[in-house]
Tab-separated table of C-alpha atoms and ligand atoms in Angstrom:
chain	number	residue	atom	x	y	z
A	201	UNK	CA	95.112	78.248	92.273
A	202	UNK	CA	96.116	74.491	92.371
A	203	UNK	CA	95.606	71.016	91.886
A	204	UNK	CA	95.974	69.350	95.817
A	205	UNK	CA	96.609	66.628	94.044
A	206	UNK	CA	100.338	67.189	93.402
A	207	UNK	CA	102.873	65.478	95.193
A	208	UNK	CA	104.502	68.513	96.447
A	209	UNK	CA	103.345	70.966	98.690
A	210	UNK	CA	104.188	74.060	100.809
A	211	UNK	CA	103.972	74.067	104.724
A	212	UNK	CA	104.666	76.414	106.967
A	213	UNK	CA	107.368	74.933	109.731
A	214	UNK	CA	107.600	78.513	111.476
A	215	UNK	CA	105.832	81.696	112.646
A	216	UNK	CA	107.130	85.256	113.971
A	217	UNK	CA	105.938	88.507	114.555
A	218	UNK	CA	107.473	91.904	115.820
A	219	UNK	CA	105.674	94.499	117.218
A	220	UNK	CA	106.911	98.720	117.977
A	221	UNK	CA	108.274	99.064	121.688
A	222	UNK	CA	105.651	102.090	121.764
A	223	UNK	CA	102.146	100.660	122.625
A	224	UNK	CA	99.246	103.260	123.027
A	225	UNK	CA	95.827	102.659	124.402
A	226	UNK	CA	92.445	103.940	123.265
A	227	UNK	CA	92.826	106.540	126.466
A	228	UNK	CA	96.284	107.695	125.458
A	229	UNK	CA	95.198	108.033	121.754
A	230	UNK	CA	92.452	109.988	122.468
A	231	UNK	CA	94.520	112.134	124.964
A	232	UNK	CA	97.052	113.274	122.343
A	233	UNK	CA	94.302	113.666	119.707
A	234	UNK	CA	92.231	116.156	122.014
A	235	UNK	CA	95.328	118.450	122.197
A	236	UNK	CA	95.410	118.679	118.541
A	237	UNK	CA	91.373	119.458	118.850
A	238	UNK	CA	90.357	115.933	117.372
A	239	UNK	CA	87.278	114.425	119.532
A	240	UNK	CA	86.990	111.183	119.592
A	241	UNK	CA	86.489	108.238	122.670
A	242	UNK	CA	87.204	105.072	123.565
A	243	UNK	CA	83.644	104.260	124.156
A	244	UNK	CA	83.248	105.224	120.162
A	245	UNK	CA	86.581	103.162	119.267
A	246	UNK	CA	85.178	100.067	120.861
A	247	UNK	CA	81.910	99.965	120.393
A	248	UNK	CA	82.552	100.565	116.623
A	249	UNK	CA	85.813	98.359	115.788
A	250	UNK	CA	86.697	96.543	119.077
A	251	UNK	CA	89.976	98.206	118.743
A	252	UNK	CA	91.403	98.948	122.822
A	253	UNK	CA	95.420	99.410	121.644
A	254	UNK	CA	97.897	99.923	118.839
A	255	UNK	CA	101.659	99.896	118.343
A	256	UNK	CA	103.314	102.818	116.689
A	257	UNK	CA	106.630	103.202	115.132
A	258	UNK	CA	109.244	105.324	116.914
A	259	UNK	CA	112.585	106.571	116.386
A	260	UNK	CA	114.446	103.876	114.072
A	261	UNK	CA	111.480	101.999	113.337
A	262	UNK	CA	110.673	101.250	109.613
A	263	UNK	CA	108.956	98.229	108.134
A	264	UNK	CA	111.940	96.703	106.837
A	265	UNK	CA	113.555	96.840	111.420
A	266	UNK	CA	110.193	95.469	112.015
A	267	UNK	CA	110.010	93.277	109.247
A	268	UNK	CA	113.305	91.588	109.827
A	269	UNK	CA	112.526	90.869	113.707
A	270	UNK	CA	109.310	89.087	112.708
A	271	UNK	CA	111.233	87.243	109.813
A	272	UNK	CA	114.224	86.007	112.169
A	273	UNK	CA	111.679	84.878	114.800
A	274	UNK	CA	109.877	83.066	112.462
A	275	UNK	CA	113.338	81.759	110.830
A	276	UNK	CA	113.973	80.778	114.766
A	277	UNK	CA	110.776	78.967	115.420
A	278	UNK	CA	111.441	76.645	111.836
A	279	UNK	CA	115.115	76.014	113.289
A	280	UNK	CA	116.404	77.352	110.122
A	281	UNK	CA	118.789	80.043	109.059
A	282	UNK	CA	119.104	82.868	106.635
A	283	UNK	CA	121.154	81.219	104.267
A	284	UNK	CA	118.549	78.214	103.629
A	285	UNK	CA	115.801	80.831	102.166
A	286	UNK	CA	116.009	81.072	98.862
A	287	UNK	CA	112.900	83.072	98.256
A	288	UNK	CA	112.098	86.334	100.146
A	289	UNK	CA	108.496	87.867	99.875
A	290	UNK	CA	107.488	91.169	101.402
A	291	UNK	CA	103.984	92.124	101.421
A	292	UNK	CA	103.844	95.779	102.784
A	293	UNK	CA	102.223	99.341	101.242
A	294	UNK	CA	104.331	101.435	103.429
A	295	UNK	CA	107.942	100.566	101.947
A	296	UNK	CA	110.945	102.103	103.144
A	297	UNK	CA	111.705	103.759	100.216
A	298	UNK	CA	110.512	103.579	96.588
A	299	UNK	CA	113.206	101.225	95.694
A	300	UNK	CA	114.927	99.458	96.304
A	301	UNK	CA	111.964	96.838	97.569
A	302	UNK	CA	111.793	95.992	101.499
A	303	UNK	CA	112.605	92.447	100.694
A	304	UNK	CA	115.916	93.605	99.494
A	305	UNK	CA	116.287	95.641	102.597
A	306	UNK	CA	115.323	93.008	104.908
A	307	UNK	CA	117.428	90.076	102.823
A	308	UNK	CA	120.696	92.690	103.821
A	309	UNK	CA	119.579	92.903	107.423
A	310	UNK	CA	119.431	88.770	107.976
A	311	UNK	CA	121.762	88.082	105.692
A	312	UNK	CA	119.710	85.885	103.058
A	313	UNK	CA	121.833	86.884	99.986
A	314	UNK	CA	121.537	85.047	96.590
A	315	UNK	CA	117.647	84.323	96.075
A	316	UNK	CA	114.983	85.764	94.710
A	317	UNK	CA	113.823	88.704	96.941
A	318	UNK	CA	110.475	91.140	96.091
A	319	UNK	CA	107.491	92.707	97.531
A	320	UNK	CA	104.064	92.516	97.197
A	321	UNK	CA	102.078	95.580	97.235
A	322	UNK	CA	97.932	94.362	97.246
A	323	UNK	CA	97.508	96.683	100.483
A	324	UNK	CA	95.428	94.646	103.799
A	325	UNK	CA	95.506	91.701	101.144
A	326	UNK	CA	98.900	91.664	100.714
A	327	UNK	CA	100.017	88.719	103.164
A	328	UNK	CA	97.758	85.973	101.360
A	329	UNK	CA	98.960	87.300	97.967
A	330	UNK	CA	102.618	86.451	99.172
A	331	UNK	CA	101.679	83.427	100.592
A	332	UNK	CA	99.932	81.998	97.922
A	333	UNK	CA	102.767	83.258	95.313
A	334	UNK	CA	105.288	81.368	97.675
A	335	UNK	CA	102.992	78.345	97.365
A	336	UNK	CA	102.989	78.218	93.625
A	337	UNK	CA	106.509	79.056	93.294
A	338	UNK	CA	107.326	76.458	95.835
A	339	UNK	CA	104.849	73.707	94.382
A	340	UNK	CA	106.594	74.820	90.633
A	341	UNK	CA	110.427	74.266	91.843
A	342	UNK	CA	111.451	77.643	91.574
A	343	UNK	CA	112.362	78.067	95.284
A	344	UNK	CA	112.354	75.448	98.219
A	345	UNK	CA	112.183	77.624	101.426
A	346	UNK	CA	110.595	80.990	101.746
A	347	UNK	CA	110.413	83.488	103.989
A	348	UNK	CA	106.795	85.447	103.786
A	349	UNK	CA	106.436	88.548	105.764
A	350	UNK	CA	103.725	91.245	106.141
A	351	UNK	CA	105.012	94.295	107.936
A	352	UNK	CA	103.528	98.079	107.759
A	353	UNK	CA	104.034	101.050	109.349
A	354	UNK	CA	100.670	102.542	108.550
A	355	UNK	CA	101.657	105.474	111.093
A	356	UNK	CA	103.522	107.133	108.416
A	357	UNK	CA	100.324	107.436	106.064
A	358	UNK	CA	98.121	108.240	108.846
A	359	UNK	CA	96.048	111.944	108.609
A	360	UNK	CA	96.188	112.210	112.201
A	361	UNK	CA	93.751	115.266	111.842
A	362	UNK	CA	91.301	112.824	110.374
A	363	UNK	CA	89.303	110.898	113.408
A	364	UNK	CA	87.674	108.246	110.975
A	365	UNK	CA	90.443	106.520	110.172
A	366	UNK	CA	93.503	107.428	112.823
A	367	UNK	CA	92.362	105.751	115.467
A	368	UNK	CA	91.949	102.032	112.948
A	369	UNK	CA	95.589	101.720	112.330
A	370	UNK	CA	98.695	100.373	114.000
A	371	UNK	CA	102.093	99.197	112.831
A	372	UNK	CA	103.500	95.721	112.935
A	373	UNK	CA	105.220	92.528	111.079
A	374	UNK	CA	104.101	88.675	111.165
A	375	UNK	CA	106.075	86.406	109.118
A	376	UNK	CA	106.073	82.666	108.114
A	377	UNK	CA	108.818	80.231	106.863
A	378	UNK	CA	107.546	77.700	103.953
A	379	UNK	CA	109.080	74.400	103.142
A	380	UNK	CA	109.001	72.441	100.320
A	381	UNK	CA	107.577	69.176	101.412
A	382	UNK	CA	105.670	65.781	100.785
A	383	UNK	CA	103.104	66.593	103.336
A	384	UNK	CA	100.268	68.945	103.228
A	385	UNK	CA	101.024	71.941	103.638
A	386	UNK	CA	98.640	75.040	101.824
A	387	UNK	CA	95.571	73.072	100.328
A	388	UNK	CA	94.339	76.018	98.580
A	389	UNK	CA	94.303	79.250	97.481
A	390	UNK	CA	92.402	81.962	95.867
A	391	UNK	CA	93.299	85.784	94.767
A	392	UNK	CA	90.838	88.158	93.367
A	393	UNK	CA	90.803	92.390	93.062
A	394	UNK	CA	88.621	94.736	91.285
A	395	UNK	CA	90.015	97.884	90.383
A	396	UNK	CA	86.873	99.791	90.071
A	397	UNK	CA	86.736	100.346	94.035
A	398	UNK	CA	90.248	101.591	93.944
A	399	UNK	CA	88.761	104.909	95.460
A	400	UNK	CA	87.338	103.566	98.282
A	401	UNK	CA	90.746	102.935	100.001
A	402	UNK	CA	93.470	104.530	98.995
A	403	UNK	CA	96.440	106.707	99.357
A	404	UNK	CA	96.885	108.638	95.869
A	405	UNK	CA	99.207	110.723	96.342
A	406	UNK	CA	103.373	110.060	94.610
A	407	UNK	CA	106.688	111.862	94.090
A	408	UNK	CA	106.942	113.239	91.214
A	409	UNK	CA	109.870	115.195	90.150
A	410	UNK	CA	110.547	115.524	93.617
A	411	UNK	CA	107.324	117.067	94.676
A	412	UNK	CA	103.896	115.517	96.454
A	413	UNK	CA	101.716	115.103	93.918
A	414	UNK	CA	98.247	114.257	95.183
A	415	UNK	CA	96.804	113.199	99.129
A	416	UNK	CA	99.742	111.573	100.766
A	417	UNK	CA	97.834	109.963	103.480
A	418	UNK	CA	95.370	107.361	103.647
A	419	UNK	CA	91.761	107.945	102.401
A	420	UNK	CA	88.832	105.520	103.127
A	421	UNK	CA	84.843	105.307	102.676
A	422	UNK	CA	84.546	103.423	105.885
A	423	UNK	CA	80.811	101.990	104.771
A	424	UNK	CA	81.626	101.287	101.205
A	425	UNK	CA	84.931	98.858	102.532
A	426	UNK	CA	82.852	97.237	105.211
A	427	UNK	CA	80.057	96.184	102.428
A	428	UNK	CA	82.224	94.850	100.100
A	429	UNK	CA	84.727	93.158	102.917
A	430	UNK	CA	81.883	91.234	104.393
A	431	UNK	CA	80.551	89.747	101.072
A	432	UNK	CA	83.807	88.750	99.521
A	433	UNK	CA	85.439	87.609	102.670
A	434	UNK	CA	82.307	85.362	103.040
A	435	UNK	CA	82.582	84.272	99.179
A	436	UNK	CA	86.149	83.762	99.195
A	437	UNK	CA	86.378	81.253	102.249
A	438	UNK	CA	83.858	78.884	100.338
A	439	UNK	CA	85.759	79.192	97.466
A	440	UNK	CA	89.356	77.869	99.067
A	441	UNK	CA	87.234	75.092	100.955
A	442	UNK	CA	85.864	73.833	97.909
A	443	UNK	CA	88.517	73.660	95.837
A	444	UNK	CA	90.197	71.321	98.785
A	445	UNK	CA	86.942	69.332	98.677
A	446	UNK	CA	86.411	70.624	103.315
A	447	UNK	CA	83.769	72.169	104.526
A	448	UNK	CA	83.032	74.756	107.028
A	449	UNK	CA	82.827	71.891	109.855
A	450	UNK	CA	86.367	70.681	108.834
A	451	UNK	CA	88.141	74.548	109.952
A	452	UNK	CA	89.909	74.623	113.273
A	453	UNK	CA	90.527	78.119	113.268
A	454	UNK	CA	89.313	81.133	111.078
A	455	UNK	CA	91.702	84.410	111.136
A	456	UNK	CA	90.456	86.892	109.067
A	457	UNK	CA	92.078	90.411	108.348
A	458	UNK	CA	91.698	92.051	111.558
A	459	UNK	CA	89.947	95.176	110.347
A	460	UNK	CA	86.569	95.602	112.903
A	461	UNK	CA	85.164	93.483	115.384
A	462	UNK	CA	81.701	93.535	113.538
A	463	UNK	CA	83.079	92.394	109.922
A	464	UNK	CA	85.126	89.364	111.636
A	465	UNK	CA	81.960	88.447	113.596
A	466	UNK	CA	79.564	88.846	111.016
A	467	UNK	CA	82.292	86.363	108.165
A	468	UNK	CA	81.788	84.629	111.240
A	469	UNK	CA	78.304	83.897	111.581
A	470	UNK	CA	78.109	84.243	108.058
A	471	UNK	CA	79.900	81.352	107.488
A	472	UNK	CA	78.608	79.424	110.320
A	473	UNK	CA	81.714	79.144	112.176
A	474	UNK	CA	81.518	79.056	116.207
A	475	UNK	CA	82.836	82.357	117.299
A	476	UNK	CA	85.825	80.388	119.484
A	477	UNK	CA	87.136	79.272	116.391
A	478	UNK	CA	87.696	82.921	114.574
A	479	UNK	CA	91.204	84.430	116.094
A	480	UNK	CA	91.055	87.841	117.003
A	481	UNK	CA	94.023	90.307	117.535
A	482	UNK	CA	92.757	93.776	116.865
A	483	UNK	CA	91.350	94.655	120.383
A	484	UNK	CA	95.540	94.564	121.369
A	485	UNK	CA	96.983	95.702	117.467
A	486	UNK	CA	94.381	97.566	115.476
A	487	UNK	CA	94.090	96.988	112.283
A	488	UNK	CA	97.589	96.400	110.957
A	489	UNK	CA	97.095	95.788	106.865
A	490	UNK	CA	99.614	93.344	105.631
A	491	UNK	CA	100.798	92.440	108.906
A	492	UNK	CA	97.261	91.485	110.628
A	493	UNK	CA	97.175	88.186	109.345
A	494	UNK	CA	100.588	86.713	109.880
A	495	UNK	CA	100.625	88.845	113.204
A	496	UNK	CA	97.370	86.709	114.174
A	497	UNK	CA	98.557	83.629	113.205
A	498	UNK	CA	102.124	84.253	115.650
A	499	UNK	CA	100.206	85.221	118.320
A	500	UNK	CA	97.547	81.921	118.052
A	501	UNK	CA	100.556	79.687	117.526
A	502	UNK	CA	102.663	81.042	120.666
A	503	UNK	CA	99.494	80.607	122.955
A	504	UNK	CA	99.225	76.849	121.742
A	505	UNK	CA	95.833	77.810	119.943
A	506	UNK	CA	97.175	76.867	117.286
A	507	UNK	CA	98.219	73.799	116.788
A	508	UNK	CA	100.086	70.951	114.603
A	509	UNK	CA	98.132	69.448	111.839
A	510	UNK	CA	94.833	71.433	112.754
A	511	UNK	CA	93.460	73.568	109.433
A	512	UNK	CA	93.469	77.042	109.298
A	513	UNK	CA	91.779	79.404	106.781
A	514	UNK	CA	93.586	82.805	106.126
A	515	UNK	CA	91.913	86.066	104.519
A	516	UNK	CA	92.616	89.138	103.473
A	517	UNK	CA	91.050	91.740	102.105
A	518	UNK	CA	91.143	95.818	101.431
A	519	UNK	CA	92.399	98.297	98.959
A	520	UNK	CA	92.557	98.070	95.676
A	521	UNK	CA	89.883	96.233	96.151
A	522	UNK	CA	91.463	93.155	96.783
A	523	UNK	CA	90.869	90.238	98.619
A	524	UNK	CA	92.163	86.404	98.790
A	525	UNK	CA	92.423	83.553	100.973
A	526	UNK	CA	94.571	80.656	102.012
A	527	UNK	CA	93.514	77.058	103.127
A	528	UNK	CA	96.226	74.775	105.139
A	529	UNK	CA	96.921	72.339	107.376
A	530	UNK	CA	99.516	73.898	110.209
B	806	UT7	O1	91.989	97.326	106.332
B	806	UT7	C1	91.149	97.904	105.391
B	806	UT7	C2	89.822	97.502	105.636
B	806	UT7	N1	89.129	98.560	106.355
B	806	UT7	C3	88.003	98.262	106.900
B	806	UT7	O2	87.591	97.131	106.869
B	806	UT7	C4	87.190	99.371	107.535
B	806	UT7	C5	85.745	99.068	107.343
B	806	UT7	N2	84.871	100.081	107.921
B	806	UT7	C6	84.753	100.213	109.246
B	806	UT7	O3	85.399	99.526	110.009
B	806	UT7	C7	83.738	101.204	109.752
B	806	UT7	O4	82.976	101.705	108.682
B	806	UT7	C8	84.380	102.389	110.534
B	806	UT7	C9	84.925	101.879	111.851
B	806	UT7	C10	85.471	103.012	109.713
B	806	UT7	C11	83.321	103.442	110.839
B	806	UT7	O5	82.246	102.856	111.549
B	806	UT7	P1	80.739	103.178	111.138
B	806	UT7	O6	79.865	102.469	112.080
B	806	UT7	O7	80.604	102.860	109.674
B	806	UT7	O8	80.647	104.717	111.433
B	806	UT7	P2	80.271	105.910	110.423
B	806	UT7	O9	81.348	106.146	109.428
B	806	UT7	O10	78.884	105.678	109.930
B	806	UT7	O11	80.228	107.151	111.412
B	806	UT7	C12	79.245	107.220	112.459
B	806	UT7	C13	79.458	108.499	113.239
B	806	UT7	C14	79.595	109.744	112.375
B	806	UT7	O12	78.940	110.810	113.057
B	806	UT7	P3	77.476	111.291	112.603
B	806	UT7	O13	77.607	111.656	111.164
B	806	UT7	O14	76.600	110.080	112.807
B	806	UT7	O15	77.192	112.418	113.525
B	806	UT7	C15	81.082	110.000	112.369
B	806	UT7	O16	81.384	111.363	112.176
B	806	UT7	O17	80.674	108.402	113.992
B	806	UT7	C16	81.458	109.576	113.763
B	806	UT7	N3	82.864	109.195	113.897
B	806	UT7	C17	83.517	109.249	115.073
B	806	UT7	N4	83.141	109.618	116.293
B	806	UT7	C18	84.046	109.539	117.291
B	806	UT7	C19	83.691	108.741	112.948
B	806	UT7	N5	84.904	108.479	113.481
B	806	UT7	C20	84.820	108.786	114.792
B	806	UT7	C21	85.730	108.723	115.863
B	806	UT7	N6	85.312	109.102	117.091
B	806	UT7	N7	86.998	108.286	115.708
């Protein structure tokens, strides 16, 4: 998406994440599912995902609470305050409300007023489409510190009567503060989609005229997304590492989407990457769409996995379908 060769760069200086106060195991999901006559086991949710817990939202919990808890931990860890962002980037598909956007909602809650404030809406992809749109507008001059955030509350578009999906999801926020600054910084970044699989993943239902119109909840061809996630996660990694002129050898850490065990193991292997090096969350989150990534990235910073000038390669990918990545040096 750019030239590394420009003297001014983006770089993250802080991480955060916020999770529900309502965790729920594999044993307790399955529990509450059985009472509405949905069979499913843990055996079955681990074997086939690796998911063993998820947070869900309760009472006053939205993506914008959630969002703004991961945002001022992240603002926290950069030792900066709301009033220094001047750019405010939501990636979420499970809004608070049709409008105004969750960045607006979440700039009230800090207290970030004046800058430019939107979201993001490219579904489990969403988190490296904000990030790399902070980059550029960062490398352009159009902002000079940003605050990225992923958060969902997938809960909400959940058919809990539907056992191939429910038990995937979980809610959550990650968020990251970006700098303008000399030093590296993103290296590189790449965004694709391809709306003919648009079916594969989607919700289609809207409000019109005050009625449903269409499925409300989420809808997924769990085979069809795993095929196409493990091909372009695979092609989109080489494509960020060449265009910063690294190789696979040069990673420290890989965090892909946290989706299913088997597709992060298999980008993995794929890619020739020691299975150390690839960060996994989704055996204690599930799979958390915008949020997995920055969520990841928190929790491998706070546990000093992650650390200072080590390189990092971000993807995401899902509905739409849509899929990116992002290349930097922490
Ligand atoms: O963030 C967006 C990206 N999303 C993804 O990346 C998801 C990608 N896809 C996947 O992760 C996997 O395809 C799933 C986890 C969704 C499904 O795994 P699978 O190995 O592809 O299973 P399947 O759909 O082929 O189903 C196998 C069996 C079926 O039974 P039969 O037809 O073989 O008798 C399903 O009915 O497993 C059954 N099944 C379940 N059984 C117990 C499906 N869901 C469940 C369940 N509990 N929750």
């Amino acid at each position: 998406m750019h030239d590394i060769s420009s003297p001014r760069f983006a770089r993250i200086v802080g991480t955060g994440s916020a999770l529900p106060e309502r965790s729920v195991s594999n044993a307790e999901l399955v529990a509450e599912l059985a009472e509405r006559g949905i069979e499913t086991s843990d055996d079955w949710i681990v074997e086939r995902t690796g998911i063993r817990n998820r947070y869900l939202a309760s009472g006053d919990e939205t993506t914008a609470t959630l969002g703004a808890q991961a945002g001022q931990r992240a603002l926290d860890a950069a030792g900066r305050t709301a009033a220094d962002v001047d750019l405010l980037i939501v990636a979420t598909s499970t809004p608070d409300q049709i409008f105004p956007s969750t960045a607006c909602l979440i700039q009230r809650e800090l207290g970030a007023f004046g800058g430019a404030a939107f979201d993001v809406q490219a579904v489990c992809a969403g988190f490296v489409y904000a990030l790399a749109t902070a980059d550029s507008m960062i490398r352009s001059g159009l902002a000079r510190c940003a605050l990225v955030i992923g958060a969902e509350t997938f809960s909400t578009i959940l058919d809990w009567s539907d056992r191939t999906s429910c038990v995937l999801f979980g809610d959550g926020a990650g968020a990251v503060v970006l700098v303008a600054d000399q030093l590296p910084g993103i290296l590189s970044t790449a965004l694709h989609a391809d709306g003919r699989h648009a079916s594969i993943l989607c919700t289609p239902g809207s409000i019109r005229k005050g009625e449903i119109v269409g499925h409300p909840f989420l809808k997924m061809d769990g085979q069809a997304v795993f095929k196409l996630a493990v091909t372009v996660l695979d092609s989109v990694a080489r494509e960020v590492l060449d265009k910063a002129g690294m190789a696979v050898a040069d990673l420290d850490w890989l965090i892909p989407h946290q989706a299913n065990i088997r597709i992060l193991q298999f980008t993995g292997r794929r890619l020739g990457i020691d299975s150390g090096r690839v960060i996994v969350t989704l055996d204690r989150h599930a799979n958390t769409s915008a949020a997995s990534v920055p969520l990841a990235f928190d929790v491998a910073v706070r546990e000093g996995r992650i650390q200072s000038a080590q390189h990092v390669l971000l993807q995401g990918v899902g509905g739409g379908f849509a899929w990116g990545a992002v290349l930097l040096r922490f």
